[in-house]
CSV table of C-alpha atoms in Angstrom, one decimal:
chain,number,residue,atom,x,y,z
A,183,MET,CA,21.4,22.4,-2.8
A,184,HIS,CA,20.1,18.8,-3.4
A,185,LYS,CA,21.4,17.6,-0.1
A,186,LEU,CA,19.7,20.4,1.5
A,187,LEU,CA,16.3,19.4,0.2
A,188,ILE,CA,17.0,15.8,1.2
A,189,ALA,CA,18.0,16.9,4.6
A,190,ASN,CA,14.6,18.8,4.9
A,191,ALA,CA,12.6,16.1,3.6
A,192,GLY,CA,14.9,13.2,5.4
A,193,ILE,CA,14.0,14.3,8.9
A,194,PHE,CA,10.4,13.4,8.3
A,195,ILE,CA,11.2,10.4,6.3
A,196,LYS,CA,14.0,8.9,8.9
A,197,THR,CA,11.4,8.8,11.6
A,198,VAL,CA,8.5,7.3,9.7
A,199,PHE,CA,9.5,5.5,6.4
A,200,PRO,CA,13.2,4.8,6.6
A,201,THR,CA,13.2,3.0,3.4
A,202,ILE,CA,11.8,5.7,1.2
A,203,LYS,CA,14.7,8.0,1.3
A,204,SER,CA,16.0,6.9,-1.7
A,205,LEU,CA,12.9,7.6,-3.5
A,206,LEU,CA,13.0,11.1,-2.7
A,207,SER,CA,16.4,11.2,-3.9
A,208,TYR,CA,15.5,9.8,-7.2
A,209,TYR,CA,12.8,12.5,-7.5
A,210,LEU,CA,15.2,15.2,-6.7
A,211,SER,CA,18.3,14.3,-8.8
A,212,GLY,CA,16.9,15.6,-12.1
A,213,LEU,CA,16.2,19.2,-10.5
A,214,SER,CA,18.3,21.8,-10.9
A,215,GLN,CA,16.9,23.9,-8.2
A,216,PRO,CA,15.5,22.7,-4.6
A,217,LEU,CA,12.2,21.8,-3.7
A,218,HIS,CA,9.7,24.6,-2.2
A,219,LEU,CA,6.7,24.0,0.1
A,220,PRO,CA,4.9,27.0,-0.9
A,221,SER,CA,2.5,27.8,1.7
A,222,ARG,CA,1.5,26.4,5.1
A,223,HIS,CA,-1.9,25.2,3.8
A,224,LEU,CA,-0.2,22.7,1.9
A,225,ILE,CA,1.5,21.1,5.0
A,226,ARG,CA,-1.2,20.5,7.4
A,227,SER,CA,1.0,18.1,9.7
A,228,SER,CA,2.3,20.8,12.4
A,229,TYR,CA,5.1,18.2,13.1
A,230,LEU,CA,6.4,18.5,9.7
A,231,ARG,CA,6.4,22.1,9.3
A,232,GLU,CA,8.3,22.4,12.3
A,233,GLU,CA,11.0,19.8,11.4
A,234,ILE,CA,11.4,21.7,8.1
A,235,GLN,CA,11.7,25.1,10.0
A,236,ARG,CA,14.4,23.9,12.4
A,237,THR,CA,16.7,22.4,9.2
A,238,GLN,CA,16.0,25.7,7.4
A,239,LYS,CA,17.3,27.5,10.7
A,240,LYS,CA,20.2,25.2,11.4
A,241,CYS,CA,21.5,25.3,7.7
A,242,GLY,CA,20.9,29.1,7.2
A,243,CYS,CA,19.0,28.5,4.1
A,244,LYS,CA,15.5,29.0,2.6
A,245,ILE,CA,13.9,26.7,-0.1
A,246,ASN,CA,12.8,28.4,-3.0
A,247,THR,CA,9.7,28.1,-5.5
A,248,PHE,CA,11.5,26.4,-8.6
A,249,LEU,CA,9.7,23.1,-8.5
A,250,ILE,CA,6.2,24.2,-7.6
A,251,LYS,CA,6.3,27.2,-10.4
A,252,ARG,CA,7.4,24.3,-12.8
A,253,ILE,CA,4.7,22.0,-11.9
A,254,MET,CA,1.8,24.5,-11.6
A,255,ASN,CA,2.7,26.0,-15.1
A,256,GLN,CA,2.4,22.9,-17.0
A,257,GLU,CA,-0.8,22.3,-18.8
A,258,ARG,CA,-2.5,19.2,-18.2
A,259,LYS,CA,-4.5,17.3,-20.8
A,260,LEU,CA,-6.1,14.0,-20.8
A,261,SER,CA,-7.9,11.9,-23.2
A,262,PHE,CA,-11.6,11.4,-22.4
A,263,PHE,CA,-13.3,8.2,-23.3
A,264,LEU,CA,-17.1,7.3,-23.3
A,265,PRO,CA,-17.9,4.1,-21.9
A,266,PRO,CA,-17.8,0.8,-22.1
A,267,ILE,CA,-14.3,0.3,-20.9
A,268,SER,CA,-15.0,-3.4,-21.5
A,269,PRO,CA,-17.4,-5.4,-24.3
A,270,VAL,CA,-21.1,-5.3,-23.0
A,271,LYS,CA,-22.4,-8.9,-23.5
A,272,ASP,CA,-26.3,-10.1,-23.4
A,273,ALA,CA,-27.5,-12.9,-21.8
A,274,ASN,CA,-26.1,-15.4,-23.9
A,275,GLY,CA,-22.5,-14.0,-23.6
A,276,LYS,CA,-22.8,-12.2,-27.0
A,277,ASN,CA,-21.1,-8.9,-27.3
A,278,VAL,CA,-23.6,-6.2,-28.1
A,279,THR,CA,-21.3,-3.1,-27.5
A,280,PRO,CA,-17.7,-3.1,-28.3
A,281,THR,CA,-15.0,-1.8,-25.9
A,282,THR,CA,-14.4,2.1,-26.5
A,283,LEU,CA,-10.8,2.5,-27.7
A,284,VAL,CA,-10.9,5.9,-29.5
A,285,PRO,CA,-11.0,8.9,-27.4
A,286,HIS,CA,-13.9,11.0,-27.5
A,287,LYS,CA,-12.0,14.2,-27.0
A,288,GLU,CA,-9.1,15.9,-24.9
A,289,LEU,CA,-9.8,17.6,-21.6
A,290,THR,CA,-7.7,19.9,-19.2
A,291,LEU,CA,-7.9,18.8,-15.6
A,292,GLU,CA,-10.1,21.7,-14.9
A,293,GLU,CA,-12.5,20.5,-17.5
A,294,VAL,CA,-12.2,17.2,-15.5
A,295,TRP,CA,-12.9,18.6,-12.4
A,296,ASN,CA,-16.1,20.5,-13.9
A,297,ILE,CA,-17.5,17.0,-15.0
A,298,VAL,CA,-16.7,15.3,-11.5
A,299,THR,CA,-18.1,18.3,-9.4
A,300,GLY,CA,-21.2,19.1,-11.9
A,301,SER,CA,-22.3,16.7,-14.2
A,302,PRO,CA,-26.1,15.7,-13.4
A,303,ARG,CA,-25.7,12.7,-15.6
A,304,LEU,CA,-22.4,11.4,-14.0
A,305,LYS,CA,-24.1,12.0,-10.6
A,306,LYS,CA,-26.8,9.4,-11.4
A,307,LEU,CA,-24.5,7.0,-12.9
A,308,THR,CA,-22.5,7.2,-9.9
A,309,GLU,CA,-25.1,6.9,-7.4
A,310,ALA,CA,-26.1,3.7,-9.5
A,311,ALA,CA,-22.6,2.3,-9.1
A,312,ALA,CA,-22.3,2.7,-5.5
A,313,ALA,CA,-25.6,1.3,-4.6
A,314,ALA,CA,-24.4,-1.8,-6.2
A,315,TYR,CA,-20.8,-1.7,-4.2
A,316,GLY,CA,-21.8,-4.6,-2.1
A,317,ASP,CA,-22.4,-6.9,-5.1
A,318,GLU,CA,-19.0,-7.0,-6.4
A,319,LYS,CA,-20.0,-8.6,-9.8
A,320,GLU,CA,-22.8,-6.0,-10.5
A,321,TYR,CA,-20.8,-3.1,-9.3
A,322,ARG,CA,-17.9,-4.2,-11.8
A,323,ARG,CA,-20.7,-4.4,-14.5
A,324,LEU,CA,-22.0,-0.9,-14.0
A,325,LYS,CA,-18.8,0.8,-13.5
A,326,GLN,CA,-17.2,-0.9,-16.9
A,327,SER,CA,-20.4,-0.3,-18.9
A,328,THR,CA,-21.7,3.1,-17.8
A,329,LEU,CA,-18.9,5.4,-16.4
A,330,PRO,CA,-16.7,7.5,-18.6
A,331,TYR,CA,-13.1,7.7,-17.9
A,332,VAL,CA,-9.8,9.4,-19.0
A,333,THR,CA,-6.0,8.4,-19.2
A,334,PRO,CA,-4.4,10.5,-16.5
A,335,CYS,CA,-1.0,10.1,-18.0
A,336,GLY,CA,-1.5,12.0,-21.3
A,337,THR,CA,-3.3,12.0,-24.4
A,338,PHE,CA,-3.7,8.9,-26.9
A,339,SER,CA,-4.8,8.5,-30.3
A,340,TYR,CA,-6.0,5.0,-29.2
A,341,ARG,CA,-6.1,3.2,-26.0
A,342,ARG,CA,-2.8,1.5,-26.2
A,343,SER,CA,0.3,2.3,-24.4
A,344,ASP,CA,2.3,2.8,-27.7
A,345,ARG,CA,-0.1,5.3,-29.0
A,346,LEU,CA,0.8,8.3,-26.8
A,347,LEU,CA,0.5,11.6,-28.2
A,348,ALA,CA,1.6,13.7,-25.4
A,349,PRO,CA,2.2,13.2,-21.5
A,350,SER,CA,0.4,15.3,-19.0
A,351,GLY,CA,3.0,15.0,-16.4
A,352,LEU,CA,0.6,13.3,-14.0
A,353,SER,CA,0.3,9.9,-12.6
A,354,ILE,CA,-2.8,8.2,-10.9
A,355,LEU,CA,-2.7,7.0,-7.4
A,356,ASP,CA,-5.9,5.0,-6.4
A,357,LEU,CA,-6.1,4.0,-2.8
A,358,ASP,CA,-8.9,1.3,-2.3
A,359,HIS,CA,-10.9,-1.0,-0.1
A,360,LEU,CA,-11.4,1.8,2.7
A,361,ASP,CA,-13.9,1.0,5.3
A,362,SER,CA,-16.6,3.9,4.5
A,363,ARG,CA,-17.4,6.9,2.6
A,364,GLU,CA,-16.5,8.9,5.7
A,365,GLU,CA,-13.1,7.4,5.7
A,366,ALA,CA,-12.8,8.1,1.9
A,367,GLU,CA,-13.4,11.4,2.5
A,368,ARG,CA,-10.9,12.2,5.3
A,369,MET,CA,-8.5,10.4,2.7
A,370,ARG,CA,-9.3,12.8,0.1
A,371,ARG,CA,-8.1,15.9,2.2
A,372,GLN,CA,-4.8,13.8,3.5
A,373,LEU,CA,-4.0,13.2,0.1
A,374,PHE,CA,-4.5,16.4,-1.3
A,375,ASP,CA,-2.5,17.9,1.8
A,376,ASP,CA,0.4,15.4,1.5
A,377,PRO,CA,3.5,17.7,0.8
A,378,PHE,CA,5.3,15.2,-0.9
A,379,LEU,CA,2.8,14.3,-3.5
A,380,LEU,CA,0.8,17.7,-4.0
A,381,PRO,CA,-1.7,16.0,-6.3
A,382,GLU,CA,-3.6,18.5,-8.3
A,383,LEU,CA,-7.0,16.8,-8.4
A,384,VAL,CA,-8.5,14.1,-5.8
A,385,PHE,CA,-11.8,12.8,-5.7
A,386,VAL,CA,-13.7,9.8,-4.2
A,387,SER,CA,-14.0,6.8,-6.4
A,388,PRO,CA,-17.3,5.7,-7.9
A,389,GLY,CA,-18.1,3.0,-4.9
A,390,GLY,CA,-17.3,5.5,-2.3
A,391,HIS,CA,-14.9,3.4,-0.6
A,392,GLY,CA,-11.7,4.8,-2.4
A,393,VAL,CA,-9.9,7.8,-3.4
A,394,LYS,CA,-8.2,8.7,-6.8
A,395,ALA,CA,-5.3,11.3,-6.9
A,396,PHE,CA,-3.6,13.1,-10.0
A,397,VAL,CA,-0.2,13.3,-9.0
A,398,PRO,CA,2.2,15.9,-10.7
A,399,TYR,CA,5.8,14.8,-12.0
A,400,ASP,CA,8.7,16.6,-13.6
A,401,LEU,CA,8.5,16.1,-17.5
A,402,GLY,CA,11.8,17.4,-18.0
A,403,ARG,CA,13.7,14.8,-15.7
A,404,THR,CA,14.5,12.5,-18.7
A,405,SER,CA,14.3,12.7,-22.6
A,406,ASP,CA,12.7,9.5,-22.7
A,407,VAL,CA,9.1,10.3,-22.1
A,408,LYS,CA,7.7,6.8,-21.7
A,409,GLN,CA,10.5,5.8,-19.3
A,410,ASN,CA,10.4,9.1,-17.6
A,411,ALA,CA,6.6,8.6,-16.9
A,412,ALA,CA,6.8,4.7,-16.0
A,413,GLU,CA,9.9,5.4,-13.6
A,414,ASN,CA,7.6,8.2,-11.9
A,415,ILE,CA,4.7,6.0,-11.5
A,416,TYR,CA,7.0,3.4,-9.9
A,417,TRP,CA,8.4,5.8,-7.6
A,418,LEU,CA,5.0,7.1,-6.6
A,419,MET,CA,3.5,3.6,-5.9
A,420,GLU,CA,6.3,2.8,-3.8
A,421,TYR,CA,6.0,6.0,-1.5
A,422,ALA,CA,2.4,5.7,-1.1
A,423,ARG,CA,2.4,1.8,-0.6
A,424,LEU,CA,4.7,2.7,2.5
A,425,ARG,CA,2.8,5.8,3.3
A,426,TYR,CA,-0.9,4.6,3.1
A,427,GLY,CA,-0.8,0.7,2.6
A,428,ASP,CA,-1.0,-2.0,0.2
A,429,CYS,CA,-4.1,-3.5,-1.2
A,430,SER,CA,-2.9,-5.7,-3.7
A,431,ASP,CA,-3.8,-8.6,-1.3
A,432,LYS,CA,-7.6,-7.5,-0.5
A,433,ASP,CA,-7.7,-10.0,2.5
A,434,LYS,CA,-4.9,-7.9,4.0
A,435,GLY,CA,-6.7,-4.4,4.0
A,436,LYS,CA,-7.2,-1.2,2.2
A,437,GLY,CA,-4.1,0.8,0.4
A,438,VAL,CA,-2.7,1.2,-3.1
A,439,ASP,CA,-4.0,-0.4,-6.1
A,440,TYR,CA,-1.0,-1.6,-8.2
A,441,SER,CA,-3.0,-1.7,-11.3
A,442,GLY,CA,-2.4,1.7,-12.0
A,443,LYS,CA,1.3,1.4,-13.1
A,444,ASP,CA,0.3,1.0,-16.8
A,445,LEU,CA,1.1,4.1,-18.8
A,446,VAL,CA,-2.5,3.8,-20.4
A,447,ARG,CA,-4.0,3.2,-17.5
A,448,ALA,CA,-7.9,4.2,-17.3
A,449,CYS,CA,-9.4,6.3,-14.3
A,450,PHE,CA,-13.1,6.0,-14.0
A,451,LEU,CA,-14.7,9.3,-13.3
A,452,SER,CA,-17.3,9.7,-10.4
A,453,HIS,CA,-19.5,12.4,-9.2
A,454,ASP,CA,-18.0,14.0,-6.1
A,455,GLU,CA,-19.1,17.5,-5.5
A,456,ARG,CA,-16.4,18.0,-3.0
A,457,ALA,CA,-13.2,17.0,-5.0
A,458,LEU,CA,-10.3,18.9,-4.5
A,459,MET,CA,-8.1,20.7,-7.2
A,460,ARG,CA,-5.4,22.8,-6.8
A,461,VAL,CA,-5.7,26.1,-8.2
A,462,LYS,CA,-2.9,27.7,-10.1
A,463,THR,CA,-1.7,30.9,-8.7
A,464,PRO,CA,1.1,33.4,-9.8
A,465,MET,CA,4.2,32.6,-8.0
A,466,GLY,CA,7.1,35.3,-7.7
């Protein structure tokens, strides 16, 4: 059954991204049943849909709902931190506000979505940060000193990787240095519709030139929680780098921000009234 699944995905991957077939094999090796792409609205690419349909017809088999049910039934909880993420200093360089290292509370992913789409205060803070986007120093200062943030990988008692309380089954994917707000909004939809990622939440970054996606993975793949999270983050980054580009060198353009590899990596919240969240629905 695993071979059938890899064949389904492999037709698409082979023609576009030959080097990531091993990535899919890794992701699927821990599953006891094959992947199901549950409905056509999750597969916007007609080419990919047709290739999967042709493969299923050739093999005489259908893909079932196991993985999607497993992903969608997991409850996601994240630690929510108030700003600042780094010390606030006065004109003389003296620290006036220390870094926030203890979480304010835990949030579900739906509560995060509610804040992102509906908080008037976050809207004002995001607009102020976005207005300073052209000034890198001021933009960074406003973002780090005023915006709340979450730890997508799970809940922590303290903002340090060895203080993990419970994993969320989510990894954060950050695409940055896009050319415009319009491109970021298009990428928001493109990421949400990526049938290999199936992110549960996607929103535009504070500066308006990036996108953040909360991507699920299988918590039961290995017994080592931290290793499981780290390996899934790694393979997510590799897939996204090949699919969407690499912005580790800003001079070479837009793409994946590799700083998201840390288990306790923070994700700034920003106002986006059109943020996309995958709604959980009963599946038979």
